[in-house]
PDB file of C-alpha atoms in Angstrom:
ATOM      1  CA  UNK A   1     159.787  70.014 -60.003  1.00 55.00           C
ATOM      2  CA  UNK A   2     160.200  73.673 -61.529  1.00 63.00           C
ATOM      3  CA  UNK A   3     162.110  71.990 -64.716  1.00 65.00           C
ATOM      4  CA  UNK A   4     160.361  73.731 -68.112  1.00 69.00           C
ATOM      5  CA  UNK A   5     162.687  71.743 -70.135  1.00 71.00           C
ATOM      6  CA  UNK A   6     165.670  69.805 -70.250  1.00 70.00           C
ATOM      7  CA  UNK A   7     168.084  68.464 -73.257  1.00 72.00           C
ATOM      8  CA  UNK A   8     170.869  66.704 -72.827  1.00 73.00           C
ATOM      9  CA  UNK A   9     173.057  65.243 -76.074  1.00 74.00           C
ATOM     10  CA  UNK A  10     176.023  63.248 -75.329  1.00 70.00           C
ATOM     11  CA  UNK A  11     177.753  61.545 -78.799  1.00 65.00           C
ATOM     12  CA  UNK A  12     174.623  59.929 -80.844  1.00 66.00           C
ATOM     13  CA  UNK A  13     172.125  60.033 -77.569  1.00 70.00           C
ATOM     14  CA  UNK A  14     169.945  63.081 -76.660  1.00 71.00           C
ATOM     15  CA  UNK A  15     167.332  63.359 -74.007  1.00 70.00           C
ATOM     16  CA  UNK A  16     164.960  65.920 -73.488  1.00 70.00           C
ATOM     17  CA  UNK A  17     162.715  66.046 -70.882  1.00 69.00           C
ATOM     18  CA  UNK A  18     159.829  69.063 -70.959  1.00 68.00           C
ATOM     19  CA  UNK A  19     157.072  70.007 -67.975  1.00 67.00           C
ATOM     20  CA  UNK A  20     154.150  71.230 -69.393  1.00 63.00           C
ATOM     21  CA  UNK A  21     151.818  73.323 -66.850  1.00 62.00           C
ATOM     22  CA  UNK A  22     148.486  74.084 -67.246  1.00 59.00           C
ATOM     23  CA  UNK A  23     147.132  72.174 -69.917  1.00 54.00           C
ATOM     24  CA  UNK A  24     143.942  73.197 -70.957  1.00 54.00           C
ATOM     25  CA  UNK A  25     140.709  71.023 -70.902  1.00 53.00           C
ATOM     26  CA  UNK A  26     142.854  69.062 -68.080  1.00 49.00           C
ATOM     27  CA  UNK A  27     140.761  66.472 -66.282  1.00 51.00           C
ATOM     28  CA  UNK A  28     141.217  66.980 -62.956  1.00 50.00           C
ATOM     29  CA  UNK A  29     141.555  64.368 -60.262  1.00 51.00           C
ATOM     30  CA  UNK A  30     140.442  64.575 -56.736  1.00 51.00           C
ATOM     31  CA  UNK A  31     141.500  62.145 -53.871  1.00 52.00           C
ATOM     32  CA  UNK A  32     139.704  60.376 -51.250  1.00 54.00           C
ATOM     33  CA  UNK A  33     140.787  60.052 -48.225  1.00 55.00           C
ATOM     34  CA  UNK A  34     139.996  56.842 -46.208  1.00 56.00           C
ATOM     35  CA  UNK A  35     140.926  56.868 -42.635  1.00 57.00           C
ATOM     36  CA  UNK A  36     140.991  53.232 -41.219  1.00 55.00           C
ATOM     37  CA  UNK A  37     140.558  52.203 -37.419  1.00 61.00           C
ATOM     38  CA  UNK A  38     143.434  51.725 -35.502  1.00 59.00           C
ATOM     39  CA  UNK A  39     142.875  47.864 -33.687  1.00 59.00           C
ATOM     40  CA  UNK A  40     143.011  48.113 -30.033  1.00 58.00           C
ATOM     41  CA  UNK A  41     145.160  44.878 -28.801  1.00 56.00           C
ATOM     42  CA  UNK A  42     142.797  42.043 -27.491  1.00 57.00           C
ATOM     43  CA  UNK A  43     143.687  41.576 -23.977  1.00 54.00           C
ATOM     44  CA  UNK A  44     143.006  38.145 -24.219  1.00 54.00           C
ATOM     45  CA  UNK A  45     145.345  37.426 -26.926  1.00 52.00           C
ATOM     46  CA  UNK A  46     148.452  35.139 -25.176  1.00 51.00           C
ATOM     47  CA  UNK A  47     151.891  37.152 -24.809  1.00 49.00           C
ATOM     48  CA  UNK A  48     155.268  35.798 -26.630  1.00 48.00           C
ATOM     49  CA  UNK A  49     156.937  33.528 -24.020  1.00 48.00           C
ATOM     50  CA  UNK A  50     159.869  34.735 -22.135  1.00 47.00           C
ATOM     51  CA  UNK A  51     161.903  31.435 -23.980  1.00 51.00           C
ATOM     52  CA  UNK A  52     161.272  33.396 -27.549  1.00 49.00           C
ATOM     53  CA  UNK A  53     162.545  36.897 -26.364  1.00 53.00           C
ATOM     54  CA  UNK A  54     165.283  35.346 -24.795  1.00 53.00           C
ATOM     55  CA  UNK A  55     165.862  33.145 -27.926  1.00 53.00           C
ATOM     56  CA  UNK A  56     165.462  36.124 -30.353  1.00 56.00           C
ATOM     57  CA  UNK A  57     167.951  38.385 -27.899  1.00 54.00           C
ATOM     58  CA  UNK A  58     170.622  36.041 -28.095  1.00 54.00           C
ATOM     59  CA  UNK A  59     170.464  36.238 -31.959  1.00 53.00           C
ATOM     60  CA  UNK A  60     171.170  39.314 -31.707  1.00 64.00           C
ATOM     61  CA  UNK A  61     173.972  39.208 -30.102  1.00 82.00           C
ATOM     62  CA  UNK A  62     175.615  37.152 -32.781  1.00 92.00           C
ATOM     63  CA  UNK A  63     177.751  38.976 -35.169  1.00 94.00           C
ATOM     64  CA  UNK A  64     176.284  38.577 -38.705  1.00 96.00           C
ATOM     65  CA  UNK A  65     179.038  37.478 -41.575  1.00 95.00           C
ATOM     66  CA  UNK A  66     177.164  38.977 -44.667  1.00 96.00           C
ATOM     67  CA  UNK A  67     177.720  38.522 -48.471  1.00 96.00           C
ATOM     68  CA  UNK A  68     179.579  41.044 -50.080  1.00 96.00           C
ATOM     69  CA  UNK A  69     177.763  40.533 -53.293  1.00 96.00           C
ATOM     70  CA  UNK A  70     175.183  38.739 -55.338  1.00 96.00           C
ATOM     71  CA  UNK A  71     176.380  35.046 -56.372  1.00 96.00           C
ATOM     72  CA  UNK A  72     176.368  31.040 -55.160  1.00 96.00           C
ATOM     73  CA  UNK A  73     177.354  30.068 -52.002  1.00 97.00           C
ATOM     74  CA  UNK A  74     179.610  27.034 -51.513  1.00 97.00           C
ATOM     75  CA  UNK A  75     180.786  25.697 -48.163  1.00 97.00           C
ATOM     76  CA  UNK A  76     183.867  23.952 -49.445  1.00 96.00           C
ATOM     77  CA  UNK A  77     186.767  24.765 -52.089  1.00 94.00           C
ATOM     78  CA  UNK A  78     185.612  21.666 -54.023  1.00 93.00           C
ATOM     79  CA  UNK A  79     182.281  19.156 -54.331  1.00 91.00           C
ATOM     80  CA  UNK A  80     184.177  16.687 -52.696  1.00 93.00           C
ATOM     81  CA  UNK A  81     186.181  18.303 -50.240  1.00 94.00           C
ATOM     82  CA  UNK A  82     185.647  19.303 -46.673  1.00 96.00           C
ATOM     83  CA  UNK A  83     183.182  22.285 -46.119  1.00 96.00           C
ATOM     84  CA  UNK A  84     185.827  25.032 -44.527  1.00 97.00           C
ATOM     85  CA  UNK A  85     183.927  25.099 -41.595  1.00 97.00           C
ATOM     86  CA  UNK A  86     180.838  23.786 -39.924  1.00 96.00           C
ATOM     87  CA  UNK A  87     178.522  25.145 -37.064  1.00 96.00           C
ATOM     88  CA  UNK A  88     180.266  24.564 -33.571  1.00 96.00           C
ATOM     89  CA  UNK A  89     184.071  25.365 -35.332  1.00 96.00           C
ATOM     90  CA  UNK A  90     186.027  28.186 -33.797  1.00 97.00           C
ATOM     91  CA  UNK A  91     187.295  30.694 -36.197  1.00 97.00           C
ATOM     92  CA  UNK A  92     189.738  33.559 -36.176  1.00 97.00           C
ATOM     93  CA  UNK A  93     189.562  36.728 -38.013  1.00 95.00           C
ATOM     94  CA  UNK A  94     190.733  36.199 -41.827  1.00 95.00           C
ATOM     95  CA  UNK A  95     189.809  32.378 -41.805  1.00 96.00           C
ATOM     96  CA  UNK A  96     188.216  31.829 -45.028  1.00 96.00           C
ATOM     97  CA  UNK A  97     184.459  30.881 -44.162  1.00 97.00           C
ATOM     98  CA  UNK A  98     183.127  30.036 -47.888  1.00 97.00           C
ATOM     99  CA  UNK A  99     183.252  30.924 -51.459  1.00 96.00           C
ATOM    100  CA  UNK A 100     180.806  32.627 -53.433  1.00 96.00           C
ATOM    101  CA  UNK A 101     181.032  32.636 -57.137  1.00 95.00           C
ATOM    102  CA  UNK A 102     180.364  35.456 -59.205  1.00 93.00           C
ATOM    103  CA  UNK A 103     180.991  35.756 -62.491  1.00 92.00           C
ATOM    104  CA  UNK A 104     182.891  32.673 -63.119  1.00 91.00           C
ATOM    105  CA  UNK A 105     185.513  34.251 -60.037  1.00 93.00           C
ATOM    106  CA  UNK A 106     185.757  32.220 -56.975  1.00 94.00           C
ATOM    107  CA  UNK A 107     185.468  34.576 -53.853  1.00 95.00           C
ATOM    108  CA  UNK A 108     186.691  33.583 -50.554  1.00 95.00           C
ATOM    109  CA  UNK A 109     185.029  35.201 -47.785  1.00 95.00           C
ATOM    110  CA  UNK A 110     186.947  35.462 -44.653  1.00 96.00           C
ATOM    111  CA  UNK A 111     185.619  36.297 -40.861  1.00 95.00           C
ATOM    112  CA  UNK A 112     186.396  39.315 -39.390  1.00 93.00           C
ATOM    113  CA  UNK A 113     185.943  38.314 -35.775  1.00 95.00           C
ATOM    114  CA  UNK A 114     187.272  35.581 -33.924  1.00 96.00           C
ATOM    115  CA  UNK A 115     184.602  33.505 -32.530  1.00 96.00           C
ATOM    116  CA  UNK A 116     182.258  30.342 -32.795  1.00 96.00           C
ATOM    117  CA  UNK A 117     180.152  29.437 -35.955  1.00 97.00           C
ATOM    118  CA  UNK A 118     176.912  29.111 -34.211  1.00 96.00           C
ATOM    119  CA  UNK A 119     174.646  28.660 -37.182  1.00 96.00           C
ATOM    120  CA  UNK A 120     175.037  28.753 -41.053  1.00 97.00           C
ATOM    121  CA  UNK A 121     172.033  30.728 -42.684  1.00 97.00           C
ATOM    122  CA  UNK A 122     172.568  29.656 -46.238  1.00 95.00           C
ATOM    123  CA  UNK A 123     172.535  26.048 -48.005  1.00 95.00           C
ATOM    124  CA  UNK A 124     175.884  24.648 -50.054  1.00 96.00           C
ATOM    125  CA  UNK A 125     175.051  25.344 -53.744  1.00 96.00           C
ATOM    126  CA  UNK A 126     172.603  27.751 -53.111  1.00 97.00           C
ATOM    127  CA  UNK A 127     172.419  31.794 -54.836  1.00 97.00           C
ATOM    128  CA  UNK A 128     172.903  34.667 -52.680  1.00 96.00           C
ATOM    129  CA  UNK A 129     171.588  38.414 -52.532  1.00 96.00           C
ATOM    130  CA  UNK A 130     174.588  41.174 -51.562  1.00 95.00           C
ATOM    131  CA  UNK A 131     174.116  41.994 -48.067  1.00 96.00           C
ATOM    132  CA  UNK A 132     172.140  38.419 -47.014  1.00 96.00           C
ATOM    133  CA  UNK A 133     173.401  36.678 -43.695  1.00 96.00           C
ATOM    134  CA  UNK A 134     175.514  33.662 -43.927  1.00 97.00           C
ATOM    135  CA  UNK A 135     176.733  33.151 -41.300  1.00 97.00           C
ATOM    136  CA  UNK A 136     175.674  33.879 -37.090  1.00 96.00           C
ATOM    137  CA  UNK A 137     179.274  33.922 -34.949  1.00 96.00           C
ATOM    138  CA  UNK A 138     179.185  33.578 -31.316  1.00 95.00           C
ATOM    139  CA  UNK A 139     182.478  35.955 -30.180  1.00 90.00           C
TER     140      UNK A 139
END
């Protein structure tokens, strides 16, 4: 960037960032560039069957319930309760799914489609990342 120098104090804190150009006796660095062959596909090599695209269209067709933010995933209000629903269940839009903890604050998670639970991504008791799949609805 074009910044010379930069100082910025807030309270206690202060930052100062300088650029220094042209510093003398600089070693300078070159770069190599390596180009690398681009494969040609092998001919011979067996296409994907027909079964797996189909298979791999059809999950994406599914509407994705994702997690709205980092924490443990539980299928059920309780250890020994029901899980609030299980793959084949029909669900309607605001049906609470799971929970996810976070910070010692139970989260429900509700569906915002109606549909069919086709396949739950996650394990009971298990951490999730923000934006990871849970659960695969069929609408």
């Amino acid at each position: 960037s074009d910044i010379d120098e930069l100082e910025v104090g807030r309270w206690w804190k202060k930052i100062r960032i300088k650029k220094i150009r042209n510093l003398p006796n600089s070693q300078s660095t070159h770069t190599k560039i390596i180009t690398i062959p681009e494969e040609k596909p092998d001919e011979n090599k067996t296409k994907p069957s027909i079964s797996v695209e189909q298979k791999n269209e059809k999950e994406n067709s599914y509407y994705e319930i994702k997690s709205p933010m980092v924490g443990t995933f539980y299928r059920a209000p309780s250890p020994d309760s029901e899980p609030y629903v299980k793959e084949g269940d029909r669900v309607r839009v605001g049906q609470v799914l799971c929970i996810i903890e976070a910070m010692k604050l139970m989260n429900e998670i509700e569906s915002d489609v109606n549909g069919t639970i086709v396949k739950i991504l996650t394990e009971n008791a298990q951490p999730v990342e923000y934006n990871q799949s849970l659960f695969l609805i069929e609408r």
